[in-house]
Amino acid sequence: MTVRMRTGQAAPGIDAAAAGGTVARDMAFLAPDAVAAALAVDPATGLDPGEVRARAARWGPNALRARPPVPAWRRLLAQFADPLVLLLIVAAAVSAGLWLREAAAEGQSGLPFESLAILAIVLLNAAIGTIQEARAAQAVAALRRMSAARARVIRNGTRQEIPAAELVPGDVIRIEEGDAIPADARLVRASALLTNEAALTGESVPVPKGAHPEDALPKDALPKDALPKDALPKDALPKDALLLDRRAGGETDPAEPRTMVFSGTTVSAGLGLAIVTATGMRTELGRIAGLLEETTDEVTPLQTELARLGRRLGLAVLAIAGVLAVTIVLADHIRTLPALLDTLILAVALAVAAVPEGLPAIVTAALSLGMLRMARRRAIVRHLAAVETLGSADVIASDKTGTLTRNVMTVRTVVTASGRSTPGGPPAGPDGPLRSELRQALLAGALANDAVLQEREGGVAIQGDPTEGALLVAARTAGLGAEARRFVRLAEIPFSSERRRMSTLLRETGGPSCLVAVKGAPDVVLARSSRERVGGRDRPLTPERRDAILAANAALAGDGLRTLGLAHRAVPEGEATAPDDRIEQDLVFLGLAGMSDPPRPEAREAVARARAAGIRSVMITGDHPRTAAAIAAELGIASDGTALTGAQIDAMAPGALDEAVRRVSVYARVAPAHKLQIVRALQRNGLVVAMTGDGVNDAPALKAAEIGIAMGVTGTDVSREAADIVLADDNFATIVAAVEEGRAIFANIRKVLRYLLSSNLGEVATMALGVVLAPLLGLAAGPGEVVLPLLATQILWINFVTDGAPALALAVDPVDPAVMKRPPRPRGEGVLTGAMAWSLSFIGIVTAACSLFVFDACLPGGLVAGSGTLAYAQTMTFTTLVLCQLFNVFNARSAEASAADGLFKNRWLWGSIVLSLLLQVAVVYTPVLQQGFSTVALSPGDWLFCAGVASAVLVLEELRKAVARARRSAAPGA
Ligand code: ATP
């Protein structure tokens, strides 16, 4: 694709430039200075607040247009899309029509209360469904806002981090390895910058970028005289414009601007400073067919499984309802249209009530409310599916720095040729050489550095990498601030986890030559050094000295310190060209810095909690094996003092890693590629892996892991994009908290399922057995008459009262601490297990038995003779069934534990029960509802009788659980 910028309309500076008569049509082909001038900004200081406000007012937020939300009325209408519901409405309407015709013929007045009650309940149900869905949607939207992109800008002379949406044209942005580029921008500085433009072009080959077109290309691919300057209209270019042509290298379009970076693409390596040329919908990304922000709803495996379950249940219920209707019609000799219609309504009402149609919305609500709860515990879930998988995690493989440790670095020791010293403290040993070596080493550390110290009240704050910040602080404490400022940076080669080092090329003001300052992993820096600094002199590095330095390094690491090697080299001015690996050779080794990074106090406890929950914690780090082992021992991850290194993994025979990952819990000196190998090996052992990562190259491992976890504070945008979960505080303990929440959410979904399915089964069984056992119960109906335990309206009411509020309340049941005492849920275990199916069938049958017993006892004849009317018996049965379901709420809270455990923990549950009871009282005593639902008033004794019988649902299930618990503790190995 040709990504050609025409920023004329996009940037106000261009307007200004045009008004001033300058031709500035295409940012890509201007020199950096001209770009800055055209956009009216100084790249060193950025825009000032007033200018930002003005530009924001003019150009609006830097955001893609979102798809308009679905209006509430359409969501409400969608609730009626269920064919069963439609059938019910049509049947109720026809029935009402017939009633009205008959009433008119017979000269009666009044209203078809039954049909109206049905319609009212269907409407109410739809309204509740809409509200449940809206609540779930709100929760999802809140999570989206939390994971909004951020951008690093220079404004008003200082570096800041702002929400990417607040960027304006002319803003100066800093982009680094792993960043998602927040807007279209023109580079004014770049070092070793490569971007991945797959989002725009579909090609994921890294594209070299530069402030000047020729920087961005391999030198030999750009024969200057081969540039077809006439590829563009001459007047389109200012005289000093630099023209970029990849066609000169062979394949692509002449206008492809290597000097531009584009919104939506990412930085694969290097860093750059750029001026924003276009924001929001005016970026290339925004322009691609007026792209709208995607808000597709994600469907998780659990939701798919539940939808499948719902469909199967629906079919089963339909079949039962059909058989029931046919039986009634045949047994009761039903022939008239109104009676047939009544039977149809009854069957459909039963089907509507028995299908847990609220389940998808309740599950979405449980998932998204659970996600909000996780977010409060600082784990932001990007994919709903991760919530489910979290509960199955067997291994948490975590980075060390910042996740298990605090990432608050302090330089404790510097080891130079003449000995050890403590920055800030009195130098040990003879003052002379040691002091000068320390100063040289710390100076190199401060110069090969991208962090910034900002004065704050009560001290300094570090902006940038804490490792680098610690070196700056140490240099400052040693009084090297002024000396460091004498050096002007010409170029740099940034740090990456693969290179494990960083270098800068500097010119000393007034000095004779240039300097290369290098810091990095000690073995890497030492391998590139040929001499070492001793006092004021450089001496060749002998093999003995190399061994001694490596031994000193191992000793520092053994104390749990993170170590860095420091080196420099003077370069004659003429040789100070753009840096590549070659300048990092023949270095003078200056010393080792040992930094402490204390373990997070909460991490140790989190490791123990994870272990109790059957989850193994594994540490993976780029640091020295000894540092890793020392910290791992402190945290309780492993105590054998060993670590498997990346080099050892490389040397392993195929298959050996699969065996090793079973016992090794500490990995050191690993590159991101090893992380992927470790994940895969763990997975081949059948384990579900949660893996953390922060760098751009961690993305493959994050994607491969079942649960990829990125760092919200120090992580790159690329890693966050690849992850399922982002930790807002980069903290290991947060992962364990998220696992707990994930398990709790899954447990709650099971509670809802247990409740809804057992309750609905109770309703269906009551009706089906009521028909089958009619002779036994003494239900002698006249021909053409339907006598059943419950009426259609009553069934719908039960569904409305009990499926709504109590089910939702179960979905938000508080976390039960016991979830972290159990092993992970086996992978592939369905949401509905065999044991659950048994227990809910048991409850369903008990419910039906209770209701039918009450029905029989209230009517003359049958097994238990009573003396009530049919309306009375139906009201009693109706009330018993409702009470059974309310008792059943307590059953559903746990598969094994007694309902008495944590009985009062969920106030929503109690609220929903009180609400349901009040509604039942209303339907029994209010005249209008009595007419609609054919109920009669009950006496307090009646209520007590119903409640007494209904409590059997709770008592019998408690007994069943007690037996199950006793069996389990008696089982061998328990
Ligand atoms: P983790 O994976 O636990 O975050 P890490 O952050 O220690 O580990 P890397 O960042 O890959 O892993 O660092 C590997 C090594 O590179 C460190 O031990 C250190 O010696 C060196 N190093 C780290 N940061 C820098 C830096 N900014 N500049 C130069 N060298 C560095």
PDB file of C-alpha atoms in Angstrom, residues 113-115 117 790-794 869-876 878 923-924 926-937:
ATOM      1  CA  PHE A 113     -57.281 -10.370  32.974  1.00  0.00           C
ATOM      2  CA  GLU A 114     -55.398 -13.563  32.249  1.00  0.00           C
ATOM      3  CA  SER A 115     -54.246 -12.523  28.809  1.00  0.00           C
ATOM      4  CA  ALA A 117     -51.314 -10.642  32.919  1.00  0.00           C
ATOM      5  CA  LEU A 790     -50.734 -24.356  38.026  1.00  0.00           C
ATOM      6  CA  LEU A 791     -52.116 -21.936  35.475  1.00  0.00           C
ATOM      7  CA  ALA A 792     -50.133 -20.465  32.597  1.00  0.00           C
ATOM      8  CA  THR A 793     -50.065 -17.040  34.241  1.00  0.00           C
ATOM      9  CA  GLN A 794     -48.804 -18.515  37.491  1.00  0.00           C
ATOM     10  CA  THR A 869     -61.520 -25.230  45.938  1.00  0.00           C
ATOM     11  CA  LEU A 870     -59.410 -25.549  42.818  1.00  0.00           C
ATOM     12  CA  ALA A 871     -58.439 -21.852  42.938  1.00  0.00           C
ATOM     13  CA  TYR A 872     -57.329 -22.249  46.549  1.00  0.00           C
ATOM     14  CA  ALA A 873     -55.325 -25.416  45.794  1.00  0.00           C
ATOM     15  CA  GLN A 874     -53.672 -23.719  42.819  1.00  0.00           C
ATOM     16  CA  THR A 875     -52.798 -20.637  44.901  1.00  0.00           C
ATOM     17  CA  MET A 876     -51.274 -22.890  47.573  1.00  0.00           C
ATOM     18  CA  PHE A 878     -48.197 -21.653  43.302  1.00  0.00           C
ATOM     19  CA  VAL A 923     -50.147 -11.480  43.881  1.00  0.00           C
ATOM     20  CA  VAL A 924     -52.042 -13.361  46.580  1.00  0.00           C
ATOM     21  CA  THR A 926     -54.154  -7.559  45.596  1.00  0.00           C
ATOM     22  CA  PRO A 927     -57.546  -7.731  43.847  1.00  0.00           C
ATOM     23  CA  VAL A 928     -56.235  -6.788  40.373  1.00  0.00           C
ATOM     24  CA  LEU A 929     -53.481  -9.369  40.555  1.00  0.00           C
ATOM     25  CA  GLN A 930     -55.877 -11.919  42.033  1.00  0.00           C
ATOM     26  CA  GLN A 931     -57.972 -11.528  38.904  1.00  0.00           C
ATOM     27  CA  GLY A 932     -54.976 -11.694  36.578  1.00  0.00           C
ATOM     28  CA  PHE A 933     -53.434 -14.701  38.275  1.00  0.00           C
ATOM     29  CA  SER A 934     -56.600 -16.426  39.516  1.00  0.00           C
ATOM     30  CA  THR A 935     -55.411 -16.452  43.111  1.00  0.00           C
ATOM     31  CA  VAL A 936     -57.344 -16.319  46.379  1.00  0.00           C
ATOM     32  CA  ALA A 937     -56.243 -14.862  49.708  1.00  0.00           C
TER      33      ALA A 937
END
